[in-house]
């Protein structure tokens, strides 16, 4: 019982990282119709930027979390404004490969700047340490992550449903032409949504900094695959689906690592295949 | 040609988009050799009906029968193989293939030779001959080697009908085949439809806006309004039908005499 | 016009012959390293040629073909370690394994198209990767499957052809490369190829032509998987090992990059792309470790400016030089 609860909690916290990356991925896909292969790389950049702020500029966790992702947003702006914008009308392979080119570029740049090895996480103050749950210690920071994920989900939901900007975003995602006909400046909106989506991923990266062994140049590649799987299971473009799928995936692979270490990733794929057999469009995707 | 032989039948066929009903318990039968037109104001459910009958939309309630066989859940390609095909209101051709290749695809499909990975396409003499004959019939021989996407709009519309015909359908639905054509092209296309219909190999069902065409060409006219049949019979009868006049003479009048070319 | 066509055909025949002659004479004058690189080019070429049947042919973008490459590699590996060292039978086993896997993965994947398809194949490919990586007892895990020997090919009457030397194995690779090239050329010009082109252009209309689009997609998927398997088994014979990273998605991306580099709408595009890809990698790696960065930049340039790929650009230039004929 005790160990099951702990495995669940560990799964939930790793699921939240996947959720943060998948949320940005899903939002961008929903509005721009582009699958951003580089999203994992932005997550990685978020981590490295936050790390640098934390280590070399201001030794404060919250400042790192604020400034790191903001720097990544600037990178995201350049990518959208000067590259991605020109391929919206092209066939899928070109869009996907453009973002893939950025995966290659960013991953390699990170290797050049920060080195190929993994970095040691800096001190994060009061969030360090652990608390006893059912008689066994559980890291405070993981509890913090489990709190942040739903917070972001609720904030996103409120922003999309209750604000003027959110309504415009939803309108644009269901009908691009109509949105432009009622006077929405679609190009600016796209840039905004892309940069915001990047911020979500980079925030996930910033939050990953305190984890030991997570900060490597390959961290983006691992999570982008998981985020893809989550997006497929949840139904492409559905934030609700992405959230649920991320939790399920996190917990499932946590159980996998604990009880079937040789096949942890395999379970995930079984889940995906099963969902797709029953519902090819994913849990909350539109039937196409 | 044996008239009165029922090809396609619907039983309590219904469809909704959200709360809007686009087909309400429709019981229709399409007979062999009867050139039928489906008319109705915008949003009457004409295209929905064709979509349901040809498998382009899943049926929500009711059933569709072809020659007495229930085909409600049949996928598109199976229906086409049985003989139910269609053309589209919005152009639906293979834009980067040549005109000849466009019609070859359905002909190949019928020949049962379309799974051959190593046979040369130029060796398919019978398929080539049949495709060329078909282009002759719809008047596109002069552009057989042009890329379909580069044709004039009128020719692309002809090709749209040609590709549908190439499947050698028993029953062919033409969804506004003349949309966007100029008057000369329009008359020419409808003349060839009339001729093909008399030829008796295919039975045509038209969705058409131009009332002159509908009443001069059709043997039977079905009038849809908000998913229901409000008139069904020979053109003369429909012209006198009070309910039809009411629907068409209301504020939707302009719709009837709308020039489809302006779409 | 007919004159044009005849000279065109003649020119093409001459070009093909010259190309084959050049390839066949490589072991005569070139050093070991060039022979090795030429084999890598041809193996990547087979991978990309088959892959492009799917991408250029039907418009489906798969990010999981590394899995079939690996199936070919491990298929050959298991076969030659446990059953028979006959290289030809091993290659056949590799192809069969790749096709079986492609059938299984394809069954799930071709139900979707576009982005869904890309993500599904990516995920399934990574599933195979993680299986190979984790099933250490069977596959050797991250060490890979090692000790695969390049035995002689037994012919009838007890005659054997030795391929243990690279300069000899070269001809086996060349043979399969030419065979693949010919096969892909035939497929592109067959009724089946026309149906695939129809699916690429307009899947709905293809269904309304009376064709079960999904089956054709699956067939194309399995065929391209077979080529991937062939390439994988040939590489395994060349390197005498099979590695899990063959199934990794970064490897799956290679045929996509290669096809795009050369031009996806052409038969020769993937081959030209393979030559450039291998050459670029060798040259860049000589000067810097940051080969990924440079390749990313090249990729950016191609996508932003030269979408027809190298073959497309050359064709455009040739058309322009030939005078104003339009098109």
PDB file of C-alpha atoms in Angstrom, chain C residues 79-279:
ATOM      1  CA  UNK C  79      19.088 -15.745 -38.464  1.00  0.00           C
ATOM      2  CA  UNK C  80      22.810 -15.894 -39.097  1.00  0.00           C
ATOM      3  CA  UNK C  81      23.721 -16.455 -35.430  1.00  0.00           C
ATOM      4  CA  UNK C  82      21.152 -19.146 -34.739  1.00  0.00           C
ATOM      5  CA  UNK C  83      19.985 -20.700 -38.005  1.00  0.00           C
ATOM      6  CA  UNK C  84      22.236 -20.350 -40.991  1.00  0.00           C
ATOM      7  CA  UNK C  85      25.149 -18.058 -41.866  1.00  0.00           C
ATOM      8  CA  UNK C  86      24.080 -17.903 -45.518  1.00  0.00           C
ATOM      9  CA  UNK C  87      24.036 -14.142 -46.195  1.00  0.00           C
ATOM     10  CA  UNK C  88      21.350 -14.272 -48.881  1.00  0.00           C
ATOM     11  CA  UNK C  89      18.986 -16.249 -46.687  1.00  0.00           C
ATOM     12  CA  UNK C  90      19.836 -13.858 -43.879  1.00  0.00           C
ATOM     13  CA  UNK C  91      18.900 -10.861 -45.993  1.00  0.00           C
ATOM     14  CA  UNK C  92      15.650 -12.597 -46.922  1.00  0.00           C
ATOM     15  CA  UNK C  93      14.977 -13.216 -43.230  1.00  0.00           C
ATOM     16  CA  UNK C  94      15.718  -9.573 -42.468  1.00  0.00           C
ATOM     17  CA  UNK C  95      13.314  -8.377 -45.148  1.00  0.00           C
ATOM     18  CA  UNK C  96      10.644 -10.784 -43.926  1.00  0.00           C
ATOM     19  CA  UNK C  97      11.027  -9.574 -40.343  1.00  0.00           C
ATOM     20  CA  UNK C  98      10.799  -5.951 -41.458  1.00  0.00           C
ATOM     21  CA  UNK C  99       7.680  -6.632 -43.514  1.00  0.00           C
ATOM     22  CA  UNK C 100       5.974  -8.436 -40.651  1.00  0.00           C
ATOM     23  CA  UNK C 101       6.712  -5.586 -38.287  1.00  0.00           C
ATOM     24  CA  UNK C 102       5.583  -3.057 -40.884  1.00  0.00           C
ATOM     25  CA  UNK C 103       2.347  -4.963 -41.299  1.00  0.00           C
ATOM     26  CA  UNK C 104       1.731  -4.877 -37.560  1.00  0.00           C
ATOM     27  CA  UNK C 105       2.631  -1.223 -37.032  1.00  0.00           C
ATOM     28  CA  UNK C 106       1.029  -0.210 -40.299  1.00  0.00           C
ATOM     29  CA  UNK C 107      -2.237  -1.845 -39.332  1.00  0.00           C
ATOM     30  CA  UNK C 108      -2.540   0.594 -36.438  1.00  0.00           C
ATOM     31  CA  UNK C 109      -1.015   3.575 -38.165  1.00  0.00           C
ATOM     32  CA  UNK C 110      -2.640   3.788 -41.602  1.00  0.00           C
ATOM     33  CA  UNK C 111      -5.999   4.354 -39.965  1.00  0.00           C
ATOM     34  CA  UNK C 112      -4.720   7.885 -39.409  1.00  0.00           C
ATOM     35  CA  UNK C 113      -3.136  10.318 -41.791  1.00  0.00           C
ATOM     36  CA  UNK C 114      -1.042  13.451 -41.720  1.00  0.00           C
ATOM     37  CA  UNK C 115       0.189  14.457 -38.296  1.00  0.00           C
ATOM     38  CA  UNK C 116      -1.479  11.586 -36.466  1.00  0.00           C
ATOM     39  CA  UNK C 117       0.284   9.164 -38.731  1.00  0.00           C
ATOM     40  CA  UNK C 118       3.635  10.858 -38.212  1.00  0.00           C
ATOM     41  CA  UNK C 119       3.274  10.751 -34.435  1.00  0.00           C
ATOM     42  CA  UNK C 120       1.995   7.198 -34.354  1.00  0.00           C
ATOM     43  CA  UNK C 121       4.835   5.857 -36.432  1.00  0.00           C
ATOM     44  CA  UNK C 122       7.249   7.830 -34.296  1.00  0.00           C
ATOM     45  CA  UNK C 123       5.827   6.339 -31.128  1.00  0.00           C
ATOM     46  CA  UNK C 124       5.727   2.787 -32.454  1.00  0.00           C
ATOM     47  CA  UNK C 125       9.268   3.150 -33.736  1.00  0.00           C
ATOM     48  CA  UNK C 126      10.412   4.206 -30.293  1.00  0.00           C
ATOM     49  CA  UNK C 127       8.532   1.274 -28.837  1.00  0.00           C
ATOM     50  CA  UNK C 128      10.674  -1.046 -30.923  1.00  0.00           C
ATOM     51  CA  UNK C 129      13.745   0.896 -29.851  1.00  0.00           C
ATOM     52  CA  UNK C 130      12.932   0.535 -26.176  1.00  0.00           C
ATOM     53  CA  UNK C 131      12.188  -3.161 -26.638  1.00  0.00           C
ATOM     54  CA  UNK C 132      15.558  -3.755 -28.236  1.00  0.00           C
ATOM     55  CA  UNK C 133      17.272  -1.580 -25.657  1.00  0.00           C
ATOM     56  CA  UNK C 134      15.692  -3.328 -22.691  1.00  0.00           C
ATOM     57  CA  UNK C 135      15.574  -6.951 -23.805  1.00  0.00           C
ATOM     58  CA  UNK C 136      19.277  -7.261 -23.079  1.00  0.00           C
ATOM     59  CA  UNK C 137      19.288 -11.059 -22.840  1.00  0.00           C
ATOM     60  CA  UNK C 138      18.041 -11.451 -26.388  1.00  0.00           C
ATOM     61  CA  UNK C 139      19.276  -8.397 -28.232  1.00  0.00           C
ATOM     62  CA  UNK C 140      22.394  -7.489 -26.324  1.00  0.00           C
ATOM     63  CA  UNK C 141      20.827  -4.219 -25.193  1.00  0.00           C
ATOM     64  CA  UNK C 142      22.896  -1.129 -25.828  1.00  0.00           C
ATOM     65  CA  UNK C 143      25.899  -3.217 -26.905  1.00  0.00           C
ATOM     66  CA  UNK C 144      23.903  -4.404 -29.873  1.00  0.00           C
ATOM     67  CA  UNK C 145      24.011  -7.778 -31.545  1.00  0.00           C
ATOM     68  CA  UNK C 146      27.653  -8.529 -32.239  1.00  0.00           C
ATOM     69  CA  UNK C 147      29.755 -11.137 -33.963  1.00  0.00           C
ATOM     70  CA  UNK C 148      27.716 -11.477 -37.132  1.00  0.00           C
ATOM     71  CA  UNK C 149      30.014 -12.996 -39.736  1.00  0.00           C
ATOM     72  CA  UNK C 150      30.006 -12.305 -43.431  1.00  0.00           C
ATOM     73  CA  UNK C 151      30.122 -15.886 -44.702  1.00  0.00           C
ATOM     74  CA  UNK C 152      30.491 -16.928 -48.311  1.00  0.00           C
ATOM     75  CA  UNK C 153      27.470 -17.194 -50.549  1.00  0.00           C
ATOM     76  CA  UNK C 154      26.982 -20.860 -51.487  1.00  0.00           C
ATOM     77  CA  UNK C 155      25.973 -21.413 -55.106  1.00  0.00           C
ATOM     78  CA  UNK C 156      24.835 -24.667 -56.718  1.00  0.00           C
ATOM     79  CA  UNK C 157      27.479 -27.323 -57.227  1.00  0.00           C
ATOM     80  CA  UNK C 158      29.372 -26.443 -54.090  1.00  0.00           C
ATOM     81  CA  UNK C 159      30.789 -23.236 -55.568  1.00  0.00           C
ATOM     82  CA  UNK C 160      31.073 -20.446 -53.030  1.00  0.00           C
ATOM     83  CA  UNK C 161      31.518 -16.728 -53.487  1.00  0.00           C
ATOM     84  CA  UNK C 162      33.480 -15.097 -50.734  1.00  0.00           C
ATOM     85  CA  UNK C 163      32.297 -11.656 -49.656  1.00  0.00           C
ATOM     86  CA  UNK C 164      34.405 -11.265 -46.569  1.00  0.00           C
ATOM     87  CA  UNK C 165      36.503  -8.572 -48.239  1.00  0.00           C
ATOM     88  CA  UNK C 166      34.833  -5.181 -48.475  1.00  0.00           C
ATOM     89  CA  UNK C 167      35.809  -4.837 -52.119  1.00  0.00           C
ATOM     90  CA  UNK C 168      33.791  -8.008 -52.818  1.00  0.00           C
ATOM     91  CA  UNK C 169      30.886  -7.348 -50.524  1.00  0.00           C
ATOM     92  CA  UNK C 170      30.639  -4.086 -52.409  1.00  0.00           C
ATOM     93  CA  UNK C 171      29.195  -5.913 -55.407  1.00  0.00           C
ATOM     94  CA  UNK C 172      26.484  -7.560 -53.367  1.00  0.00           C
ATOM     95  CA  UNK C 173      25.461  -4.152 -52.037  1.00  0.00           C
ATOM     96  CA  UNK C 174      25.628  -2.749 -55.560  1.00  0.00           C
ATOM     97  CA  UNK C 175      23.452  -5.568 -56.827  1.00  0.00           C
ATOM     98  CA  UNK C 176      20.767  -4.908 -54.204  1.00  0.00           C
ATOM     99  CA  UNK C 177      21.020  -1.188 -54.772  1.00  0.00           C
ATOM    100  CA  UNK C 178      20.435  -1.514 -58.507  1.00  0.00           C
ATOM    101  CA  UNK C 179      17.656  -4.012 -57.903  1.00  0.00           C
ATOM    102  CA  UNK C 180      15.978  -1.601 -55.481  1.00  0.00           C
ATOM    103  CA  UNK C 181      16.345   1.286 -57.878  1.00  0.00           C
ATOM    104  CA  UNK C 182      14.794  -0.728 -60.664  1.00  0.00           C
ATOM    105  CA  UNK C 183      11.984  -1.990 -58.410  1.00  0.00           C
ATOM    106  CA  UNK C 184      11.101   1.482 -57.170  1.00  0.00           C
ATOM    107  CA  UNK C 185      11.146   2.770 -60.726  1.00  0.00           C
ATOM    108  CA  UNK C 186       8.756  -0.017 -61.772  1.00  0.00           C
ATOM    109  CA  UNK C 187       6.454   0.565 -58.827  1.00  0.00           C
ATOM    110  CA  UNK C 188       6.232   4.266 -59.522  1.00  0.00           C
ATOM    111  CA  UNK C 189       5.133   3.539 -63.077  1.00  0.00           C
ATOM    112  CA  UNK C 190       2.736   0.728 -62.292  1.00  0.00           C
ATOM    113  CA  UNK C 191      -1.036   0.729 -61.799  1.00  0.00           C
ATOM    114  CA  UNK C 192      -0.336   0.398 -58.095  1.00  0.00           C
ATOM    115  CA  UNK C 193       1.923   3.462 -58.268  1.00  0.00           C
ATOM    116  CA  UNK C 194      -0.809   5.432 -60.021  1.00  0.00           C
ATOM    117  CA  UNK C 195      -3.247   4.569 -57.251  1.00  0.00           C
ATOM    118  CA  UNK C 196      -0.678   5.735 -54.680  1.00  0.00           C
ATOM    119  CA  UNK C 197      -0.286   9.008 -56.568  1.00  0.00           C
ATOM    120  CA  UNK C 198      -4.063   9.309 -56.553  1.00  0.00           C
ATOM    121  CA  UNK C 199      -4.089   8.863 -52.784  1.00  0.00           C
ATOM    122  CA  UNK C 200      -1.422  11.524 -52.417  1.00  0.00           C
ATOM    123  CA  UNK C 201      -3.365  13.950 -54.589  1.00  0.00           C
ATOM    124  CA  UNK C 202      -6.829  13.283 -53.259  1.00  0.00           C
ATOM    125  CA  UNK C 203      -7.573  10.403 -50.916  1.00  0.00           C
ATOM    126  CA  UNK C 204     -11.318  11.012 -50.862  1.00  0.00           C
ATOM    127  CA  UNK C 205     -11.592  10.890 -54.622  1.00  0.00           C
ATOM    128  CA  UNK C 206      -9.550   7.710 -54.671  1.00  0.00           C
ATOM    129  CA  UNK C 207     -12.082   6.140 -52.347  1.00  0.00           C
ATOM    130  CA  UNK C 208     -14.817   7.317 -54.667  1.00  0.00           C
ATOM    131  CA  UNK C 209     -12.960   5.604 -57.472  1.00  0.00           C
ATOM    132  CA  UNK C 210     -13.843   2.401 -55.641  1.00  0.00           C
ATOM    133  CA  UNK C 211     -10.508   1.750 -53.978  1.00  0.00           C
ATOM    134  CA  UNK C 212      -9.958   0.777 -50.348  1.00  0.00           C
ATOM    135  CA  UNK C 213      -7.467   3.556 -49.647  1.00  0.00           C
ATOM    136  CA  UNK C 214      -6.405   2.135 -46.315  1.00  0.00           C
ATOM    137  CA  UNK C 215      -5.286  -1.138 -47.885  1.00  0.00           C
ATOM    138  CA  UNK C 216      -3.169   0.673 -50.433  1.00  0.00           C
ATOM    139  CA  UNK C 217      -1.600   2.798 -47.737  1.00  0.00           C
ATOM    140  CA  UNK C 218      -0.825  -0.343 -45.790  1.00  0.00           C
ATOM    141  CA  UNK C 219       0.636  -2.025 -48.872  1.00  0.00           C
ATOM    142  CA  UNK C 220       2.857   0.989 -49.560  1.00  0.00           C
ATOM    143  CA  UNK C 221       3.869   1.025 -45.908  1.00  0.00           C
ATOM    144  CA  UNK C 222       4.851  -2.633 -45.934  1.00  0.00           C
ATOM    145  CA  UNK C 223       6.729  -2.307 -49.239  1.00  0.00           C
ATOM    146  CA  UNK C 224       8.712   0.656 -47.977  1.00  0.00           C
ATOM    147  CA  UNK C 225       9.313  -1.313 -44.786  1.00  0.00           C
ATOM    148  CA  UNK C 226      10.773  -4.116 -46.884  1.00  0.00           C
ATOM    149  CA  UNK C 227      13.318  -1.744 -48.412  1.00  0.00           C
ATOM    150  CA  UNK C 228      14.189  -0.467 -44.951  1.00  0.00           C
ATOM    151  CA  UNK C 229      14.692  -4.066 -43.844  1.00  0.00           C
ATOM    152  CA  UNK C 230      16.948  -4.754 -46.811  1.00  0.00           C
ATOM    153  CA  UNK C 231      19.027  -1.692 -46.012  1.00  0.00           C
ATOM    154  CA  UNK C 232      19.224  -2.683 -42.350  1.00  0.00           C
ATOM    155  CA  UNK C 233      20.366  -6.220 -43.098  1.00  0.00           C
ATOM    156  CA  UNK C 234      22.979  -4.982 -45.574  1.00  0.00           C
ATOM    157  CA  UNK C 235      24.370  -2.585 -42.999  1.00  0.00           C
ATOM    158  CA  UNK C 236      24.530  -5.375 -40.443  1.00  0.00           C
ATOM    159  CA  UNK C 237      26.563  -7.509 -42.839  1.00  0.00           C
ATOM    160  CA  UNK C 238      28.813  -4.538 -43.520  1.00  0.00           C
ATOM    161  CA  UNK C 239      29.442  -3.619 -39.886  1.00  0.00           C
ATOM    162  CA  UNK C 240      29.032  -7.155 -38.513  1.00  0.00           C
ATOM    163  CA  UNK C 241      26.705  -5.883 -35.804  1.00  0.00           C
ATOM    164  CA  UNK C 242      23.160  -4.602 -35.262  1.00  0.00           C
ATOM    165  CA  UNK C 243      22.605  -1.663 -32.936  1.00  0.00           C
ATOM    166  CA  UNK C 244      19.480  -0.470 -31.111  1.00  0.00           C
ATOM    167  CA  UNK C 245      19.963   3.073 -32.387  1.00  0.00           C
ATOM    168  CA  UNK C 246      18.997   1.835 -35.825  1.00  0.00           C
ATOM    169  CA  UNK C 247      15.427   1.944 -34.500  1.00  0.00           C
ATOM    170  CA  UNK C 248      15.778   5.345 -32.863  1.00  0.00           C
ATOM    171  CA  UNK C 249      13.713   8.168 -34.249  1.00  0.00           C
ATOM    172  CA  UNK C 250      16.761  10.214 -35.153  1.00  0.00           C
ATOM    173  CA  UNK C 251      17.650   7.391 -37.519  1.00  0.00           C
ATOM    174  CA  UNK C 252      14.061   7.283 -38.787  1.00  0.00           C
ATOM    175  CA  UNK C 253      14.467  10.928 -39.691  1.00  0.00           C
ATOM    176  CA  UNK C 254      17.395  10.163 -41.998  1.00  0.00           C
ATOM    177  CA  UNK C 255      15.421   8.966 -45.028  1.00  0.00           C
ATOM    178  CA  UNK C 256      13.102  11.953 -44.596  1.00  0.00           C
ATOM    179  CA  UNK C 257      16.038  14.345 -44.624  1.00  0.00           C
ATOM    180  CA  UNK C 258      17.707  12.534 -47.492  1.00  0.00           C
ATOM    181  CA  UNK C 259      14.551  12.523 -49.612  1.00  0.00           C
ATOM    182  CA  UNK C 260      13.982  16.184 -48.930  1.00  0.00           C
ATOM    183  CA  UNK C 261      17.583  17.029 -49.641  1.00  0.00           C
ATOM    184  CA  UNK C 262      17.420  15.352 -53.034  1.00  0.00           C
ATOM    185  CA  UNK C 263      13.789  16.113 -53.862  1.00  0.00           C
ATOM    186  CA  UNK C 264      10.778  14.027 -52.859  1.00  0.00           C
ATOM    187  CA  UNK C 265       8.909  14.183 -56.137  1.00  0.00           C
ATOM    188  CA  UNK C 266      11.610  12.456 -58.134  1.00  0.00           C
ATOM    189  CA  UNK C 267      12.980   8.949 -58.454  1.00  0.00           C
ATOM    190  CA  UNK C 268      16.607  10.045 -58.301  1.00  0.00           C
ATOM    191  CA  UNK C 269      16.078  12.526 -55.470  1.00  0.00           C
ATOM    192  CA  UNK C 270      16.654  10.063 -52.610  1.00  0.00           C
ATOM    193  CA  UNK C 271      19.812   8.714 -54.265  1.00  0.00           C
ATOM    194  CA  UNK C 272      21.268  12.168 -54.866  1.00  0.00           C
ATOM    195  CA  UNK C 273      20.251  13.066 -51.324  1.00  0.00           C
ATOM    196  CA  UNK C 274      22.053  10.016 -49.930  1.00  0.00           C
ATOM    197  CA  UNK C 275      25.271  10.937 -51.711  1.00  0.00           C
ATOM    198  CA  UNK C 276      25.090  14.499 -50.402  1.00  0.00           C
ATOM    199  CA  UNK C 277      24.136  13.374 -46.911  1.00  0.00           C
ATOM    200  CA  UNK C 278      27.026  10.954 -46.505  1.00  0.00           C
ATOM    201  CA  UNK C 279      29.497  13.306 -48.179  1.00  0.00           C
TER     202      UNK C 279
END
